[in-house]
Short mmCIF file of C-alpha atoms and ligand atoms in Angstrom, two decimals:
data_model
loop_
_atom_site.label_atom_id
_atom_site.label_comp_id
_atom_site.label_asym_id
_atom_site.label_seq_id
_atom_site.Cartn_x
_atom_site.Cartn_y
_atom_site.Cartn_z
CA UNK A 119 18.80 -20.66 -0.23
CA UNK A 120 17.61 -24.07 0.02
CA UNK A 121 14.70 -25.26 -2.81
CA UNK A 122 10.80 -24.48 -1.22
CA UNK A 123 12.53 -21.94 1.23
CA UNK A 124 10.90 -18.41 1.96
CA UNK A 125 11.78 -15.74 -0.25
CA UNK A 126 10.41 -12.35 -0.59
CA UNK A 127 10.05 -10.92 -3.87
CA UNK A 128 9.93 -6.85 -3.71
CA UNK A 129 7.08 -5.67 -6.54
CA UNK A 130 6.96 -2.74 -5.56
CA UNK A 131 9.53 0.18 -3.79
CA UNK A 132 7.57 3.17 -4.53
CA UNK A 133 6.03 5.86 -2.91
CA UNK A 134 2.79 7.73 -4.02
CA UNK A 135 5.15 9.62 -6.43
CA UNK A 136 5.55 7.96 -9.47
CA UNK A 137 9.01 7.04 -10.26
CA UNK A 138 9.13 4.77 -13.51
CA UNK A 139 11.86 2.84 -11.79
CA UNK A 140 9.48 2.01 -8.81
CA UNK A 141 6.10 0.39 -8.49
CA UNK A 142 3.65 1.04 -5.87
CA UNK A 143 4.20 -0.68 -2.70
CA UNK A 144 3.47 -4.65 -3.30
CA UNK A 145 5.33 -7.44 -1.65
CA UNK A 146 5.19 -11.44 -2.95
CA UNK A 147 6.71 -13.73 0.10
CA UNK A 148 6.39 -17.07 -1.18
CA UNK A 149 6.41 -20.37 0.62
CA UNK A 150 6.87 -23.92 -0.62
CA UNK A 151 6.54 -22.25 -3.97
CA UNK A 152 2.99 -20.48 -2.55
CA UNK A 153 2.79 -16.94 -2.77
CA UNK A 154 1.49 -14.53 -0.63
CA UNK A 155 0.85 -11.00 -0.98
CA UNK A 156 1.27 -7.60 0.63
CA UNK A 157 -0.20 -4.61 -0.47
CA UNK A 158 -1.03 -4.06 -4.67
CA UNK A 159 0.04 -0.35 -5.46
CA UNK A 160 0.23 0.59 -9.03
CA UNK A 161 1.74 -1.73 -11.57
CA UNK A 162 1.26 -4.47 -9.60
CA UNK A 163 0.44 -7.55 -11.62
CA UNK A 164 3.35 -6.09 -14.64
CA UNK A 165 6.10 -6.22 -12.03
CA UNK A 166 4.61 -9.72 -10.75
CA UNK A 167 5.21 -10.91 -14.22
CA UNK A 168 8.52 -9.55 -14.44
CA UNK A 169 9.43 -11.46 -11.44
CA UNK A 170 7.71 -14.67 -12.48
CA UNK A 171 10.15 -13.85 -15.81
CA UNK A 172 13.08 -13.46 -13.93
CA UNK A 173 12.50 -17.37 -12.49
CA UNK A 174 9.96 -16.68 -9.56
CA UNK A 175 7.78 -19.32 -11.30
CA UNK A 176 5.42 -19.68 -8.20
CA UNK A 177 3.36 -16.68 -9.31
CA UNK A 178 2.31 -17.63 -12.22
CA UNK A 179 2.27 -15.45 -15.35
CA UNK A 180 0.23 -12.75 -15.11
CA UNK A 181 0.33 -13.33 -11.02
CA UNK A 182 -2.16 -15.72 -11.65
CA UNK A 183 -1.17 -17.96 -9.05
CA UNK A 184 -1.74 -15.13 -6.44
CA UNK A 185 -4.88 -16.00 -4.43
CA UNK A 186 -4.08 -14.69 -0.76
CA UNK A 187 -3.61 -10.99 -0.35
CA UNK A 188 -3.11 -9.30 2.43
CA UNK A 189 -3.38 -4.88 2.74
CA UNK A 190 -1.84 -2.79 5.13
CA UNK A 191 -3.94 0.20 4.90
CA UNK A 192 -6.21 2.12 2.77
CA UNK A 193 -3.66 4.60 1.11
CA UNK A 194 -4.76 5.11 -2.72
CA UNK A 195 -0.65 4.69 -3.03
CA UNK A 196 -0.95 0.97 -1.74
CA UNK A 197 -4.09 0.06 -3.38
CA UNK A 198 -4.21 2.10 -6.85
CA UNK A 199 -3.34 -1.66 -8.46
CA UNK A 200 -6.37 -3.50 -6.86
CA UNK A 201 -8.74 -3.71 -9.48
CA UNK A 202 -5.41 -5.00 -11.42
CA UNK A 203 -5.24 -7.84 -9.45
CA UNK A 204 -8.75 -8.61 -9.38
CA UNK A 205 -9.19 -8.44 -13.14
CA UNK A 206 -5.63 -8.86 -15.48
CA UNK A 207 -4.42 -12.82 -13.12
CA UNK A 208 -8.71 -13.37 -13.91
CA UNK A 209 -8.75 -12.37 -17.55
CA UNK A 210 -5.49 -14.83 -17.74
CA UNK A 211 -7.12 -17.44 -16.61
CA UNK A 212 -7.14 -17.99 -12.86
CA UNK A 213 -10.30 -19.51 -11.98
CA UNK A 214 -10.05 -19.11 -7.59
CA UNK A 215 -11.56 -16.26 -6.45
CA UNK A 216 -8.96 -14.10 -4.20
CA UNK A 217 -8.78 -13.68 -0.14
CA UNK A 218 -8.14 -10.41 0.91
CA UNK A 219 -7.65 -9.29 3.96
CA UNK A 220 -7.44 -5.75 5.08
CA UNK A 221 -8.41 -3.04 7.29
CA UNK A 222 -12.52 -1.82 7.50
CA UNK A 223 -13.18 -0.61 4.21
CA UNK A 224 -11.68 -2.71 2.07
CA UNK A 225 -14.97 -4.62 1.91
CA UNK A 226 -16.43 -1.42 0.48
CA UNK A 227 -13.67 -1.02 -1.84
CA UNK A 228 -13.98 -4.24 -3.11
CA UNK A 229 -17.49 -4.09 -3.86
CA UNK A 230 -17.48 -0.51 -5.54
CA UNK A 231 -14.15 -1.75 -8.09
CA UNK A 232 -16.62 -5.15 -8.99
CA UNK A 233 -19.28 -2.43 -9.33
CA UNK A 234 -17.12 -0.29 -11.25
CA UNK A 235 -15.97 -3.02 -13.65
CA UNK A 236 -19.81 -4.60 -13.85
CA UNK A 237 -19.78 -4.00 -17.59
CA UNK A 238 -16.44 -5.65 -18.33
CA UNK A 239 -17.23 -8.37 -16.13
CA UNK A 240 -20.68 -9.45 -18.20
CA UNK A 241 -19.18 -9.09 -21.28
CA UNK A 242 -16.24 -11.23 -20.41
CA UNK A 243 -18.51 -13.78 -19.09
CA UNK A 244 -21.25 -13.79 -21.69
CA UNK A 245 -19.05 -12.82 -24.94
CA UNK A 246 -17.52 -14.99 -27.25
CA UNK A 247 -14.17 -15.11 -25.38
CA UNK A 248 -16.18 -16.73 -22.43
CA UNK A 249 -13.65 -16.15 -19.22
CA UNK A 250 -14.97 -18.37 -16.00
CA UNK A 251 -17.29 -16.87 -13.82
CA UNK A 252 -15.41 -17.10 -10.86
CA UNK A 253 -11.88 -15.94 -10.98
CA UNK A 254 -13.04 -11.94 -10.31
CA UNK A 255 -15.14 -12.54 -7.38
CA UNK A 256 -13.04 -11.71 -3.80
CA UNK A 257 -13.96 -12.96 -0.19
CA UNK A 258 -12.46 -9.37 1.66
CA UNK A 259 -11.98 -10.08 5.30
CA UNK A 260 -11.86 -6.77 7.29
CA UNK A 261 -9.22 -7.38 10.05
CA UNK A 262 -8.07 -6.51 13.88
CA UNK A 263 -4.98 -7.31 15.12
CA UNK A 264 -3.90 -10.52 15.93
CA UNK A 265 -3.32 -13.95 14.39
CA UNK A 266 -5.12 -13.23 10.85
CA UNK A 267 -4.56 -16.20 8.77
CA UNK A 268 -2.74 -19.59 8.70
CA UNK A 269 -2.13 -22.43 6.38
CA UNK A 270 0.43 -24.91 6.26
CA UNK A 271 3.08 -22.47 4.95
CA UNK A 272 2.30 -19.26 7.18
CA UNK A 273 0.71 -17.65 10.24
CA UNK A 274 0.44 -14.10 9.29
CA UNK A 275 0.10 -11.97 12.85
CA UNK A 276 -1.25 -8.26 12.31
CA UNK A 277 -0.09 -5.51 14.32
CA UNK A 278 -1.27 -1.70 14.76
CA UNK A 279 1.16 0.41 13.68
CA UNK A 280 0.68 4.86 13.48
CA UNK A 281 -0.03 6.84 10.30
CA UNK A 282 -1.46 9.47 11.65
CA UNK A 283 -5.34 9.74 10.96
CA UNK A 284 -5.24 6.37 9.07
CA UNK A 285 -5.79 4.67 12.41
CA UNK A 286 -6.87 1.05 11.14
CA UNK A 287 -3.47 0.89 9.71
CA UNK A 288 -1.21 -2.30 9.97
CA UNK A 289 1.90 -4.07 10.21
CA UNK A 290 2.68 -7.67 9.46
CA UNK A 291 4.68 -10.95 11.02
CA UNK A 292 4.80 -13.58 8.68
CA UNK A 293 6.08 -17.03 10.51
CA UNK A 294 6.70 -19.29 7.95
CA UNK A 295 8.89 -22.98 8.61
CA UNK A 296 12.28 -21.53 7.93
CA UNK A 297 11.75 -17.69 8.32
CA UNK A 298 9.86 -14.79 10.64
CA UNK A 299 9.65 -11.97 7.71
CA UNK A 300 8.11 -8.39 9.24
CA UNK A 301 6.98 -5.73 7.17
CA UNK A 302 6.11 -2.20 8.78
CA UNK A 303 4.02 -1.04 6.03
CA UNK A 304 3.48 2.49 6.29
CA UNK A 305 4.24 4.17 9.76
CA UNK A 306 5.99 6.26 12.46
CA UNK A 307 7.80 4.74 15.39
CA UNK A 308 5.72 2.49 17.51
CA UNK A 309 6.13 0.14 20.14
CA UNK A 310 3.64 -2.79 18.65
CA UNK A 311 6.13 -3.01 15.46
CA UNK A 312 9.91 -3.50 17.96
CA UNK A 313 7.49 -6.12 19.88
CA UNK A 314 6.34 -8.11 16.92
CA UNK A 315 9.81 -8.22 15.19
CA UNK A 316 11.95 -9.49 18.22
CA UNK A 317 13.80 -12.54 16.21
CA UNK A 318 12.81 -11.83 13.20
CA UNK A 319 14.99 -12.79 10.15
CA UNK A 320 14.35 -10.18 7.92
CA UNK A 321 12.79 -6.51 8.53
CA UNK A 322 11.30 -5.11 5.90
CA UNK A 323 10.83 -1.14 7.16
CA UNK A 324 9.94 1.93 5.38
CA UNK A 325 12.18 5.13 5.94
CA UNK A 326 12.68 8.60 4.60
CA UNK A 327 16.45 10.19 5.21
CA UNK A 328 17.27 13.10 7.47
CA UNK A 329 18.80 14.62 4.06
CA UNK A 330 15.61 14.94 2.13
CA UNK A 331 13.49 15.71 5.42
CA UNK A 332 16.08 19.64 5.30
CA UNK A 333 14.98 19.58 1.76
CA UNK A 334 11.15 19.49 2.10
CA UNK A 335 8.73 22.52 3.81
CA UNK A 336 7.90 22.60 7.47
CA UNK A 337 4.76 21.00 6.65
CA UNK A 338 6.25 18.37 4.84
CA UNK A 339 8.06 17.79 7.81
CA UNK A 340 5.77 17.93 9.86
CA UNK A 341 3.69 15.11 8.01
CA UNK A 342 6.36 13.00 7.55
CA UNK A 343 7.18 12.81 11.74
CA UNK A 344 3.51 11.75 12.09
CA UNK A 345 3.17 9.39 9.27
CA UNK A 346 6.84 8.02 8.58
CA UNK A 347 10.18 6.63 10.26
CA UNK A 348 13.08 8.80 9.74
CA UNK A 349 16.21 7.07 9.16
CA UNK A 350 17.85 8.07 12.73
CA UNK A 351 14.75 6.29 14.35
CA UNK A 352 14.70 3.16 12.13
CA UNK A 353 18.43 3.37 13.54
CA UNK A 354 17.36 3.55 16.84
CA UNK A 355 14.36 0.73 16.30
CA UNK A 356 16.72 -1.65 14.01
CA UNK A 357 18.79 -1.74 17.54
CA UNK A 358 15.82 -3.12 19.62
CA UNK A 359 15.00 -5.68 16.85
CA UNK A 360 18.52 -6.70 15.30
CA UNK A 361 17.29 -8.49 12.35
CA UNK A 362 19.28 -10.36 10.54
CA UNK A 363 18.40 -8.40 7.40
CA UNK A 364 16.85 -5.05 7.40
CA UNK A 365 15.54 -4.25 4.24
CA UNK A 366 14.23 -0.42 3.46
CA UNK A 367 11.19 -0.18 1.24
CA UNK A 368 9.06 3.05 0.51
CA UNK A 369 12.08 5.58 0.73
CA UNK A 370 10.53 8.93 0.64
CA UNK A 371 12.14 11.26 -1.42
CA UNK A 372 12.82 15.11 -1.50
CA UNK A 373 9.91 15.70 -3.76
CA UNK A 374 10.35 18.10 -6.95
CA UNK A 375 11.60 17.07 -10.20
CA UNK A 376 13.72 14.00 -10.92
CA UNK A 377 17.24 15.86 -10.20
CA UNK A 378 15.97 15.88 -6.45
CA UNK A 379 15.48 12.15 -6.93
CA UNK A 380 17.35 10.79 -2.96
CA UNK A 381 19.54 8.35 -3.42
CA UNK A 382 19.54 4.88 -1.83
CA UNK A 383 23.61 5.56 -0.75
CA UNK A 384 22.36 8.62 1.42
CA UNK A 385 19.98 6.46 3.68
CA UNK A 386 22.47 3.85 3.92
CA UNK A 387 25.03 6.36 4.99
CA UNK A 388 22.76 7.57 7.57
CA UNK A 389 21.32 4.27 8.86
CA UNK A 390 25.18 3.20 9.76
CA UNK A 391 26.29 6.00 11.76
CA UNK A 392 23.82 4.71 14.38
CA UNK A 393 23.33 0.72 13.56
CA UNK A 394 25.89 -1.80 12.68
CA UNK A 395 23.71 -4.20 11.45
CA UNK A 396 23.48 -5.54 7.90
CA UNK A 397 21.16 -3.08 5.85
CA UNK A 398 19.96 -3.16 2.30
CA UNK A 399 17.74 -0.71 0.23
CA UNK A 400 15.37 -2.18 -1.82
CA UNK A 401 14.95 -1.34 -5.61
CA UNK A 402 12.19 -3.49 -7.38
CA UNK A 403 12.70 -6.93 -8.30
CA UNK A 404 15.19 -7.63 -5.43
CA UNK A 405 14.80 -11.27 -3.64
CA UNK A 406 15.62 -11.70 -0.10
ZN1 ZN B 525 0.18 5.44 3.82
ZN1 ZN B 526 2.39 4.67 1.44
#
């Protein structure tokens, strides 16, 4: 990959369980050495330094180069890392505010965390260690679908996507000068997500395997069908779209104990009887 090129940085694999291997869901796709960001669940800004240690140098240590954020939905598993990423890149020295832009609500959520934090916040700015005044505040943008934001590196395109009774839930379509990246965030099959990834480059989808769906209760399964792809209909979706890389993010596992933990072979397996395409499953840290 060429110098200034988009790549995409997984922070975060996880689900809300928490596996020390995997973060909360958080994706950096950075342009022209800009980043961008998708979704800051838990442990956020620690695997952004890891990747800015591992030669992503365009996030700056301590992600304090990371100014535009965008959220896919509301989930506690998504968002668990935001006052993170308001406070640790601030307290290391970033001076911009952040943009962050995200379904109704998260203009709420932003003002309870700064409210949450108000005592931190004046003694940062009035102690001894005198931080800037500046780098905590956040301009939320509450969001419908449609062209969301551009700059000279991306136009970022929401879509609606279905999780059930979180209805202002999203998808994403980032067209950047070399790449159309796609990431499903967190939903069941829908139409809006095959139209918005027709040519894409890479798809970044989440997925749960038909082996650990047998392995959970009825009403597991029955919340997974309405909330979650199944790897026999990301199958049957990755053959409407045919990216040229479909990346799998936000595996759901069989729940219980760490000897239940489902392995990334067993999705793969299952993605390939039905799809020929190439297919990767995503473990923190990867670049694509
Ligand atoms: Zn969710
Ligand atoms: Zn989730």
């Amino acid at each position: 990959m060429k110098d200034g090129s988009t790549k995409v940085i997984m922070l975060g694999t996880g689900t809300p369980r928490p596996d020390p291997e995997r973060s909360g869901p958080a994706t950096a796709v950075v342009v022209n050495d800009t980043p961008y960001l998708v979704d800051f669940g838990p442990g956020v800004i620690r695997r952004a330094t890891a990747a800015y240690e591992k030669g992503i140098a365009a996030i700056g240590f301590g992600g304090i180069n990371i100014k535009t954020v965008f959220l896919t939905h509301l989930h506690s598993d998504h968002t668990v890392g935001y006052p993170d990423l308001i406070f640790t890149p601030w307290v290391m020295g970033r001076r911009e505010p952040l943009d962050v832009y995200g379904p109704k609500g998260i203009a709420a959520m932003t003002d309870h965390i700064l409210k949450a934090w108000q005592v931190d916040i004046d003694g940062r700015t009035n102690g001894i260690n005198r931080h800037n005044s500046t780098g905590y505040k956040v301009n939320a943008h509450e969001i419908a679908a449609g062209v969301i934001f551009q700059d000279r590196n991306v136009k970022v395109t929401a879509f609606p996507v279905r999780h059930e009774e979180m209805t202002d839930s999203f998808g994403f379509r980032f067209d950047t000068p070399d790449r159309v990246i796609v990431l499903s965030g967190d939903t069941s099959p829908v139409q809006s997500l095959i139209d918005h990834s027709q040519g894409c480059d890479v798809l970044i989808h989440e997925a749960y395997s038909m082996e650990s769906y047998h392995q959970v209760s009825p009403r597991s399964q029955e919340f997974r069908r309405c909330h979650h792809t199944s790897s026999a209909e990301l199958a049957r979706i990755a053959n409407e779209v045919r990216p040229s890389l479909l990346v799998i993010y936000h595996r759901s596992n069989a729940g219980g104990g760490s000897a239940r933990l489902d392995h990334e072979q067993v999705l793969i397996d299952e993605l390939k009887r039905d799809y020929a395409g190439e297919v990767v499953a995503a473990r923190d840290l990867d670049v694509f």
